[in-house]
CSV table of C-alpha atoms in Angstrom, one decimal:
chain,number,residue,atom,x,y,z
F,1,UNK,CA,-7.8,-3.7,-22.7
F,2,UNK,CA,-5.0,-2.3,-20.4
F,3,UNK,CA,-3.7,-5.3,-17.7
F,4,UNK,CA,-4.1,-5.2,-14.4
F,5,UNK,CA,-1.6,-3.4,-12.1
F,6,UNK,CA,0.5,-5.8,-10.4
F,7,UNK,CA,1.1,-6.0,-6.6
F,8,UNK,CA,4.2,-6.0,-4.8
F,9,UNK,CA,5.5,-6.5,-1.8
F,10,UNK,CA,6.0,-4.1,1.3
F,11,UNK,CA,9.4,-4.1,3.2
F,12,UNK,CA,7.9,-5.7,6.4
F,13,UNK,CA,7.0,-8.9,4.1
F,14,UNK,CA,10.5,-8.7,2.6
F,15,UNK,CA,12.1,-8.4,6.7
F,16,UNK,CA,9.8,-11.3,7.7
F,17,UNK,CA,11.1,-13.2,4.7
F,18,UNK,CA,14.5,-12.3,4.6
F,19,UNK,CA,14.5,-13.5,8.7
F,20,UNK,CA,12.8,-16.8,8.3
F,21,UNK,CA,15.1,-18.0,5.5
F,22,UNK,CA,18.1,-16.7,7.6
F,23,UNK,CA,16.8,-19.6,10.2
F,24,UNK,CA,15.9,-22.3,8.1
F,25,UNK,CA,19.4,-21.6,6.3
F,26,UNK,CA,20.6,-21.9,10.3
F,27,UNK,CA,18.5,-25.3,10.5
F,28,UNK,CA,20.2,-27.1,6.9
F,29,UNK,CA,17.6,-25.9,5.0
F,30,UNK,CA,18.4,-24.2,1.1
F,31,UNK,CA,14.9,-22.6,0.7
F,32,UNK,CA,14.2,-21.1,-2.4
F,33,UNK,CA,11.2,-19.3,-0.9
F,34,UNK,CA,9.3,-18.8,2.3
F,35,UNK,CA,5.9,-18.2,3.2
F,36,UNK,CA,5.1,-15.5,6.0
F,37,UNK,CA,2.0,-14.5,7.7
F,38,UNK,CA,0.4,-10.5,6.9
F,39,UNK,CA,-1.2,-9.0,10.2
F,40,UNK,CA,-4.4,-10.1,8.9
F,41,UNK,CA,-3.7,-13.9,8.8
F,42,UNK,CA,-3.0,-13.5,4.8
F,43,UNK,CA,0.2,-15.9,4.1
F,44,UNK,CA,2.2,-14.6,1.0
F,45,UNK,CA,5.2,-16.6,-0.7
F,46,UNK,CA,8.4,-14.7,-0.8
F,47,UNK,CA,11.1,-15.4,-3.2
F,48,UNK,CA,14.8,-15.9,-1.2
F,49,UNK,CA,17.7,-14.3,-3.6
F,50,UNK,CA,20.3,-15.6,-0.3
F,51,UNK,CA,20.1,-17.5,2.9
F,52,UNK,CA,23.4,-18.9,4.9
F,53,UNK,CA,24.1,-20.2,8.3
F,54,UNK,CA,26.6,-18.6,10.6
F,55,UNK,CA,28.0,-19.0,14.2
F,56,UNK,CA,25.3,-17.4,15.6
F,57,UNK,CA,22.2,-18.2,13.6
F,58,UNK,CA,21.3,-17.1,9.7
F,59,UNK,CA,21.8,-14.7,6.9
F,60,UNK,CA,18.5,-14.1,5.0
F,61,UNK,CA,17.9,-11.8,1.5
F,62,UNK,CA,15.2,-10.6,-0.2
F,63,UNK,CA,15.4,-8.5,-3.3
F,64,UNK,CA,12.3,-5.9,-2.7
F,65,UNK,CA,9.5,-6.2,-5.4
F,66,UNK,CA,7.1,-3.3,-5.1
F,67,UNK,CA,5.1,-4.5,-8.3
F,68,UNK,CA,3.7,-1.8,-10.3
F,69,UNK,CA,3.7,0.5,-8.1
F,70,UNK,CA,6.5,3.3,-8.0
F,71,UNK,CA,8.3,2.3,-5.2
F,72,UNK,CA,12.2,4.0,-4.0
F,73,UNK,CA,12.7,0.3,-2.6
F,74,UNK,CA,11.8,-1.5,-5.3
F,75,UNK,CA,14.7,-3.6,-6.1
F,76,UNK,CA,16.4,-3.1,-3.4
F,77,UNK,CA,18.0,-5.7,-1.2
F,78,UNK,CA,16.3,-6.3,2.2
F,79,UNK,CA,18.5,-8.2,4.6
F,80,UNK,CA,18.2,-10.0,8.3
F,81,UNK,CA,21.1,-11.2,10.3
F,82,UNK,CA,19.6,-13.7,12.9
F,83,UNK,CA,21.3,-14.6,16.0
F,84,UNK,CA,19.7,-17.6,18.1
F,85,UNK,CA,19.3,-16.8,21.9
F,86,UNK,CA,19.3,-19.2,24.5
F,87,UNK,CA,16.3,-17.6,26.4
F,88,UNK,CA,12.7,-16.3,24.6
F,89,UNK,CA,11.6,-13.3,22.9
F,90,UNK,CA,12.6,-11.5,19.4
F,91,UNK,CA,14.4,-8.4,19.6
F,92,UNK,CA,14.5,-6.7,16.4
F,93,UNK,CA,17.6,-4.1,15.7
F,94,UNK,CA,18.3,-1.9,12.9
F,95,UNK,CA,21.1,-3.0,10.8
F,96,UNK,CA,22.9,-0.4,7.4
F,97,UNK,CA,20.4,1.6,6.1
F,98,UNK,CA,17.1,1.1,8.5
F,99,UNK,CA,16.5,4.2,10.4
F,100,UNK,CA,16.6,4.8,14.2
F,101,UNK,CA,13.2,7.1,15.4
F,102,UNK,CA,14.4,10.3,17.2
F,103,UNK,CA,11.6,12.1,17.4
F,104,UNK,CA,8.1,11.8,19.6
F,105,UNK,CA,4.9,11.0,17.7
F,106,UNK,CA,5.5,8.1,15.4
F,107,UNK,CA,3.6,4.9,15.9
F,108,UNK,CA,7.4,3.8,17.0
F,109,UNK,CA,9.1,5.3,20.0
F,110,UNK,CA,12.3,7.5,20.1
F,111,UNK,CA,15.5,5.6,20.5
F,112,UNK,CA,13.8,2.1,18.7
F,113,UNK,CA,14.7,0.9,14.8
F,114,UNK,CA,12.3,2.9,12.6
F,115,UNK,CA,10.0,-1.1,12.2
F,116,UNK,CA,6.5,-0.2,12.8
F,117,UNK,CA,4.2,-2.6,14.5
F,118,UNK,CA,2.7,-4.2,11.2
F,119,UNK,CA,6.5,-5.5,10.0
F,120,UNK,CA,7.1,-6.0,13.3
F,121,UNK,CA,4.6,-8.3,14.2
F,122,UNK,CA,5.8,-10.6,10.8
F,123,UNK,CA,9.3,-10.3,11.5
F,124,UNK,CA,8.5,-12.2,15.4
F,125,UNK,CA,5.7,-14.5,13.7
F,126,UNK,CA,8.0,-15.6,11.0
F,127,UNK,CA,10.8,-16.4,13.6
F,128,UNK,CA,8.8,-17.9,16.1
F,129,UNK,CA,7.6,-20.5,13.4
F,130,UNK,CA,11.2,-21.6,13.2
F,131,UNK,CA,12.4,-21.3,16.5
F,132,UNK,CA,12.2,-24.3,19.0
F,133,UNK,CA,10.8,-23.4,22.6
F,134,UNK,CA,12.5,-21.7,24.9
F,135,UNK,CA,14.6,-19.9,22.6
F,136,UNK,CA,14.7,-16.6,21.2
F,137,UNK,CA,16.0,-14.4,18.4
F,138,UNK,CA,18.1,-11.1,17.8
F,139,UNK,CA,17.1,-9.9,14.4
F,140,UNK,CA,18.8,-7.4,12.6
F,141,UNK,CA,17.3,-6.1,9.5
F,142,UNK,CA,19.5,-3.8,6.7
F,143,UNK,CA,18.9,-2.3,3.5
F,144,UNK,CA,22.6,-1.3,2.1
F,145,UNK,CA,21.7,2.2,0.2
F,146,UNK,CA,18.5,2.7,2.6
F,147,UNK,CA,20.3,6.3,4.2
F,148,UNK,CA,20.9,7.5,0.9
F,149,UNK,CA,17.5,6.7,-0.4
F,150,UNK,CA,15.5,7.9,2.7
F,151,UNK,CA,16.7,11.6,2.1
F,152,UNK,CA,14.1,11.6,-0.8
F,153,UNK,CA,11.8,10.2,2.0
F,154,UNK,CA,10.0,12.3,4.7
F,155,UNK,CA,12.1,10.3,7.4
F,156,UNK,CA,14.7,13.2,8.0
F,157,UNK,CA,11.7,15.4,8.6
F,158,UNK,CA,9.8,13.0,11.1
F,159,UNK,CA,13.2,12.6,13.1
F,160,UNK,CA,13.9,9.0,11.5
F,161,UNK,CA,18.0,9.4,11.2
F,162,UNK,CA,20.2,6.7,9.6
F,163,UNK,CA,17.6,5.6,6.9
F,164,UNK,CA,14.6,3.9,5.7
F,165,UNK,CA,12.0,2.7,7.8
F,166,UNK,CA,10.2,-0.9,7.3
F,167,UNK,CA,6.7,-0.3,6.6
F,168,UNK,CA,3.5,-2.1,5.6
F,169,UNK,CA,0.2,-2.7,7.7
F,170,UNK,CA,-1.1,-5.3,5.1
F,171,UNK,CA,2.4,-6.8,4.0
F,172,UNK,CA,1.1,-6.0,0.4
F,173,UNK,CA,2.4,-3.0,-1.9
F,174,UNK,CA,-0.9,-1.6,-3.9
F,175,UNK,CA,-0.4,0.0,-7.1
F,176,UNK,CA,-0.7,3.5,-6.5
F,177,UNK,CA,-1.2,4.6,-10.3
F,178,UNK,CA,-3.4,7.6,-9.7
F,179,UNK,CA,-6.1,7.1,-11.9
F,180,UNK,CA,-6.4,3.7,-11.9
F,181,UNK,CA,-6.5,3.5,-8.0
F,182,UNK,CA,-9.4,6.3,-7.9
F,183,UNK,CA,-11.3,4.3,-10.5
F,184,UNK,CA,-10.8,1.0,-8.3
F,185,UNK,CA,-12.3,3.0,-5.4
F,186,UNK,CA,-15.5,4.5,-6.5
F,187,UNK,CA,-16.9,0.5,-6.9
F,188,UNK,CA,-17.3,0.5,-3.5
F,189,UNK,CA,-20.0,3.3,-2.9
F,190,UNK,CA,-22.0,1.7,-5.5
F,191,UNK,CA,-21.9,-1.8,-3.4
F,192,UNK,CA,-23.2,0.2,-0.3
F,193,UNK,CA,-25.5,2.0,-2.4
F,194,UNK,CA,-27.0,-1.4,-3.9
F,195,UNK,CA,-27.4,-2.8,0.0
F,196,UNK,CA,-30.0,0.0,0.5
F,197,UNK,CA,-27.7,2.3,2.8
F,198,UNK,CA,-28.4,5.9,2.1
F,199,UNK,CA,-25.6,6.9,4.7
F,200,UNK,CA,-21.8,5.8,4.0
F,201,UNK,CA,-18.8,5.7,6.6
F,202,UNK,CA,-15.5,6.9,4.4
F,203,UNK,CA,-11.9,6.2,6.5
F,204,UNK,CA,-9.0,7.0,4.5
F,205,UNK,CA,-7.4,4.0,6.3
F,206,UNK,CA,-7.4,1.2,8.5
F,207,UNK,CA,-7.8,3.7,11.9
F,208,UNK,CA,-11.2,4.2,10.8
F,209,UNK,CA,-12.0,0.7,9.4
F,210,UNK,CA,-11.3,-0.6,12.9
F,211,UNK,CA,-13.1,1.5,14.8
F,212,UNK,CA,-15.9,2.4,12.5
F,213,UNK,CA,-16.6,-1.6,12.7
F,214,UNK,CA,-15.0,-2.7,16.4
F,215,UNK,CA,-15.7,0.1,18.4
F,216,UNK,CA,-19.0,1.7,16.6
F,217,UNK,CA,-20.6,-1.3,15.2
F,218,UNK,CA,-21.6,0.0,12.2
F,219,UNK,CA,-21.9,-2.4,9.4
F,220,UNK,CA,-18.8,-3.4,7.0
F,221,UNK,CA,-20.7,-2.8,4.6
F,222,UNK,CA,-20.9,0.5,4.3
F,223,UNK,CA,-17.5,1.5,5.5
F,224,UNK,CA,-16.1,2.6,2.1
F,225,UNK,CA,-11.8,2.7,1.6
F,226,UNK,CA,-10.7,6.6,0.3
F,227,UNK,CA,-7.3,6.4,0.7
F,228,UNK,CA,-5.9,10.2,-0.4
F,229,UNK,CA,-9.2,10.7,-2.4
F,230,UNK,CA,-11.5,12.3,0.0
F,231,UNK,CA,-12.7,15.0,-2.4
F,232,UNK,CA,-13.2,12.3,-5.6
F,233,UNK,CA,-14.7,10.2,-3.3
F,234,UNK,CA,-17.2,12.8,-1.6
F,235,UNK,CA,-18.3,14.0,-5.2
F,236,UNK,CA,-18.7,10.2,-6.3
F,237,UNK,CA,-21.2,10.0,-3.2
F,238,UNK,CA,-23.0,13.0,-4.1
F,239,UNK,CA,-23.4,11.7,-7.8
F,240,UNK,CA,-24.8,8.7,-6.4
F,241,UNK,CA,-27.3,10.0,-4.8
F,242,UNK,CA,-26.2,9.4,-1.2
F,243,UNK,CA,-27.8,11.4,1.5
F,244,UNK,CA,-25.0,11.4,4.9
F,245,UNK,CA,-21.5,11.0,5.2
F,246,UNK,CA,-19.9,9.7,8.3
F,247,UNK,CA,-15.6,10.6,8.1
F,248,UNK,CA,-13.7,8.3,10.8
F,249,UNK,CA,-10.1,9.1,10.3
F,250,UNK,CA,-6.4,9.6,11.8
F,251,UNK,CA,-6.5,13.8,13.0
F,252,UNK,CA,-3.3,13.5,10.4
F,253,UNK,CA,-5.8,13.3,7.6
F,254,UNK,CA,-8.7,14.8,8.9
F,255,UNK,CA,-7.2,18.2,9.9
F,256,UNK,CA,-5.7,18.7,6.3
F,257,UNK,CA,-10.3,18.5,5.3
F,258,UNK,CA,-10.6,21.1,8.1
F,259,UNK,CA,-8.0,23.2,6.0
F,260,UNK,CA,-9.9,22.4,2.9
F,261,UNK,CA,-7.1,20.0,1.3
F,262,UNK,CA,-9.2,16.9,-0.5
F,263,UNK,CA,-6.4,15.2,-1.9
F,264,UNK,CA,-4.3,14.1,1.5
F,265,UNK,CA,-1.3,12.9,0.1
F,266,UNK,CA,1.8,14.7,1.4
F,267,UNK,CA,3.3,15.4,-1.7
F,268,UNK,CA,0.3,17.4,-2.7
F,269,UNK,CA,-0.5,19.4,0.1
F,270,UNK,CA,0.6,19.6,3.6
F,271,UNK,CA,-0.4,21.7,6.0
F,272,UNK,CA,-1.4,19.7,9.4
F,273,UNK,CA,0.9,21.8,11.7
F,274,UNK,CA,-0.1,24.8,10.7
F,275,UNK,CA,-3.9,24.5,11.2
F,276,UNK,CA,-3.6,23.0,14.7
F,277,UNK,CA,-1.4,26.0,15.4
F,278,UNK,CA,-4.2,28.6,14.3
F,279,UNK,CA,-7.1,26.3,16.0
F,280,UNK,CA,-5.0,26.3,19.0
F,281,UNK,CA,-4.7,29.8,19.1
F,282,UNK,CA,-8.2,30.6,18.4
F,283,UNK,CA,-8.2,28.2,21.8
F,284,UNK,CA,-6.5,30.1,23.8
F,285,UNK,CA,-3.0,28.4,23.5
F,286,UNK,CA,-0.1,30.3,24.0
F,287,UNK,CA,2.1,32.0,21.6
F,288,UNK,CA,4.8,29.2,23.0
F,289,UNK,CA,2.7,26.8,22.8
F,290,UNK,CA,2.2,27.5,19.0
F,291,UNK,CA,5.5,27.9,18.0
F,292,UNK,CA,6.0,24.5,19.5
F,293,UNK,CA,3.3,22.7,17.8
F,294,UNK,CA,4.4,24.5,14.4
F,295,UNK,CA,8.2,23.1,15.0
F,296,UNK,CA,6.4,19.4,15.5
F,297,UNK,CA,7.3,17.1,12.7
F,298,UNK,CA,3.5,15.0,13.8
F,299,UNK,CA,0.6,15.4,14.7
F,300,UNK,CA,0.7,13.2,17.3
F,301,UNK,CA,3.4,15.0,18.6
F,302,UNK,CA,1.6,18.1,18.4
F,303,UNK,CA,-1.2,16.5,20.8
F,304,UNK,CA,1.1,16.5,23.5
F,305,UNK,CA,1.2,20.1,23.7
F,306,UNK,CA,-2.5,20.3,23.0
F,307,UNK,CA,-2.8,18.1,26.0
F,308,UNK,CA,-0.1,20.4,28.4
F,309,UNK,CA,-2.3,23.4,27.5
F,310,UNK,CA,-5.5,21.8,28.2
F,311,UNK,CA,-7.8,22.7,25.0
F,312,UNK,CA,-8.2,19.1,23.8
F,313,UNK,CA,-11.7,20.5,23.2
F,314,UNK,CA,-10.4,21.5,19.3
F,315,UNK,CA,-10.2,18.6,18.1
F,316,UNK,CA,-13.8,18.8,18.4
F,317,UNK,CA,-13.7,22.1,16.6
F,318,UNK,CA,-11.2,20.5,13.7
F,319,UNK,CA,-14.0,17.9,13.2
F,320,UNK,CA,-16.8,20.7,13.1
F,321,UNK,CA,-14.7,22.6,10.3
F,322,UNK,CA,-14.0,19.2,8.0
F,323,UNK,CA,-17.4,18.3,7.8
F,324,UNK,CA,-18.2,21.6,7.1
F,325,UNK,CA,-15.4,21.9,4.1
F,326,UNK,CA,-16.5,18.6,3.3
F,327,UNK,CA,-20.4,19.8,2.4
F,328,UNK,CA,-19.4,23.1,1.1
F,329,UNK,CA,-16.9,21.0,-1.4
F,330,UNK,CA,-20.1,19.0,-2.8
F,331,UNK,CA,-21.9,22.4,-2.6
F,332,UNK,CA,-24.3,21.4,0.0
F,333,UNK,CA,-25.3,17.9,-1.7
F,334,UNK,CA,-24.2,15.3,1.5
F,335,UNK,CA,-24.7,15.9,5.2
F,336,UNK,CA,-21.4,15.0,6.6
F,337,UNK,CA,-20.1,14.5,9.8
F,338,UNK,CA,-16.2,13.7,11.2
F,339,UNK,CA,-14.9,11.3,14.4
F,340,UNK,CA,-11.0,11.8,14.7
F,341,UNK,CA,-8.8,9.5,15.9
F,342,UNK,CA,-5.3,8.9,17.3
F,343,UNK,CA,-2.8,6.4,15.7
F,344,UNK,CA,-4.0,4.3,19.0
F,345,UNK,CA,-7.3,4.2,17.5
F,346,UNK,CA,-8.6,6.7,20.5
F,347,UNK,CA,-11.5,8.8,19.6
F,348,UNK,CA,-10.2,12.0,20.5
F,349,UNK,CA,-12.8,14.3,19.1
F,350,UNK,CA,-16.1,14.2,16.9
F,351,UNK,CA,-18.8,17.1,16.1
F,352,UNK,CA,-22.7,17.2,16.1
F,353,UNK,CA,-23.3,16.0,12.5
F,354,UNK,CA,-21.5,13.1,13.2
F,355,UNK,CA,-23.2,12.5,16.6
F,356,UNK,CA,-26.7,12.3,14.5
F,357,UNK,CA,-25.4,10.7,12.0
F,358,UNK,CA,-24.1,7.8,13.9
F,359,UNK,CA,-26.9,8.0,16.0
F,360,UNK,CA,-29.5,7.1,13.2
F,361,UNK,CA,-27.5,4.1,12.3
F,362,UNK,CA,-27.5,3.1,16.1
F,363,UNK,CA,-23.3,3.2,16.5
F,364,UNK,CA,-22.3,1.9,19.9
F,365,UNK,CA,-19.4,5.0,19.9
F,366,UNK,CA,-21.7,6.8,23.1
């Protein structure tokens, strides 16, 4: 019998670490690990390779374990110089190798270290744990070899100059063999088909696990994980014998469906900018206007022109045509219906099937 794959973890958990033993080092503390918090309240123990204090505050390493999974970090040293202020709040800055955001349309805004919110929020947790009131904390995380690493990373193309970014919404690296993580996947629609659901809620991520559950109400349940697999997972819920499919997803997934791409992953197929560019057109968007969204390096960024030119009603349309790739991929075996959403977790458009859909199981979206 083959062993399990083993988990790693993500660069915000190795940041957060790397940060609180740069304090506790600051404090006369040698620790030998740390234990920081994940977003969802989940406290993981962190092996520290250095910690020392300084002048100003703490030196904290953390050597990057990704697990099993195959990881360009893994290994890699993750670093966080701490300087103690005098006054409240973290500021976190970007040390050698962590990238800068340049461009509009990441969940990060232009001009800020490339540390989404997830690692951000453990990075301040981790300090304020440490911290005495009334002070505060100037954090700067490095990866030495990160800018040479994130050219075989999409950062260059999303505007993210300099290097790597810190990433992680759960704190934990899955394994992301292929096979192995489809297989692990499929479980689930059996569960939801053993509570008696004949409809199922797929979300490729967490966008649609919170609002399928906080904002609609539906069940947890039957909200089912797909990750990249939407096509594996559709047939799966076809073999099953399940009747409806409700999509809720990021438009960054979703409108690769509407282009008839079922595996989502970037490195298979990518194609997001050019279908809002022909929906747009077919909206009435100007030629400019398309040339623009086809130079965007997001989707998110792409909305804004959407927005200038006034035909938001195609994300509507995007929805209509996923659901309808969706059924004709599963040759007319599931009813499905799409909701997209923005990386803000704002419903920006939805179509008819998925109105009736999550009407029958009494959403609280309308």
């Amino acid at each position: 019998m083959s062993q399990p794959l083993r988990t790693g973890f993500t660069t915000g958990t190795c940041a957060a670490a790397a940060a609180k033993a740069a304090l506790l080092a600051w404090q006369g503390q040698q620790p030998q690990t740390v234990g920081v918090f994940t977003p969802q309240g989940r406290v993981l123990t962190v092996a520290v390779a250095a910690a020392a204090a300084d002048a100003a505050g703490g030196y904290g390493e953390v050597i990057k374990d990704a697990g099993d999974d195959p990881d360009i970090t893994h290994g890699c040293k993750v670093t966080a110089r701490v300087a103690v202020l005098p006054h409240p709040g973290v500021e976190i800055a970007a040390g050698e190798g962590v990238g800068i955001v340049t461009k509009p349309g990441l969940a990060v805004p232009p001009g800020q270290p490339a540390v989404n919110p997830g690692p951000r929020q453990m990075i301040v947790r981790a300090v304020e744990e440490v911290l005495s009131p009334g002070q505060g904390a100037l954090v700067t995380v490095s990866i030495p070899g990160g800018a040479e690493l994130a050219r075989r990373t999409l950062n260059p193309v999303l505007g993210i100059e300099g290097g790597l970014s810190i990433l992680g919404t759960t704190g934990i690296v899955e394994p992301m063999s292929e096979e192995a993580f489809k297989k692990s996947l499929t479980p689930q629609i059996d569960v939801v088909q053993a509570l008696g659901y004949g409809s199922i809620v797929f979300v490729p991520g967490r966008i649609g696990q919170d609002i399928a559950v906080n904002r609609c109400g539906l069940p947890p349940s039957m909200v089912v994980q797909t990750s990249n697999f939407i096509g594996h997972m559709l047939e799966h819920a076809a073999d099953r014998g399940m009747r409806q499919v409700l999509i809720i997803g990021h438009l960054g997934k979703v409108v690769k469906i509407a282009a008839g791409i079922f595996h989502t992953h970037n490195r298979v197929a990518d194609a997001r900018l050019e279908t809002m560019g022909a929906y747009a057109a077919a909206a009435g968007a100007s030629q400019q206007a398309v040339q623009a969204i086809l130079a965007c390096a997001t989707t998110e960024a792409a909305m804004i022109i959407i927005k200038e030119q006034n035909i938001e009603h195609v994300y509507s349309t995007l929805a209509a045509r996923a659901s309808e790739r969706a059924e004709r991929y599963v040759f007319g075996a599931l009813t499905v219906g799409t909701v997209i959403a923005t990386l803000q977790g704002e419903i920006v458009g939805l179509d008819e099937n998925a109105r009736a859909i999550g009407g029958s199981l009494q959403w609280k979206i309308l």
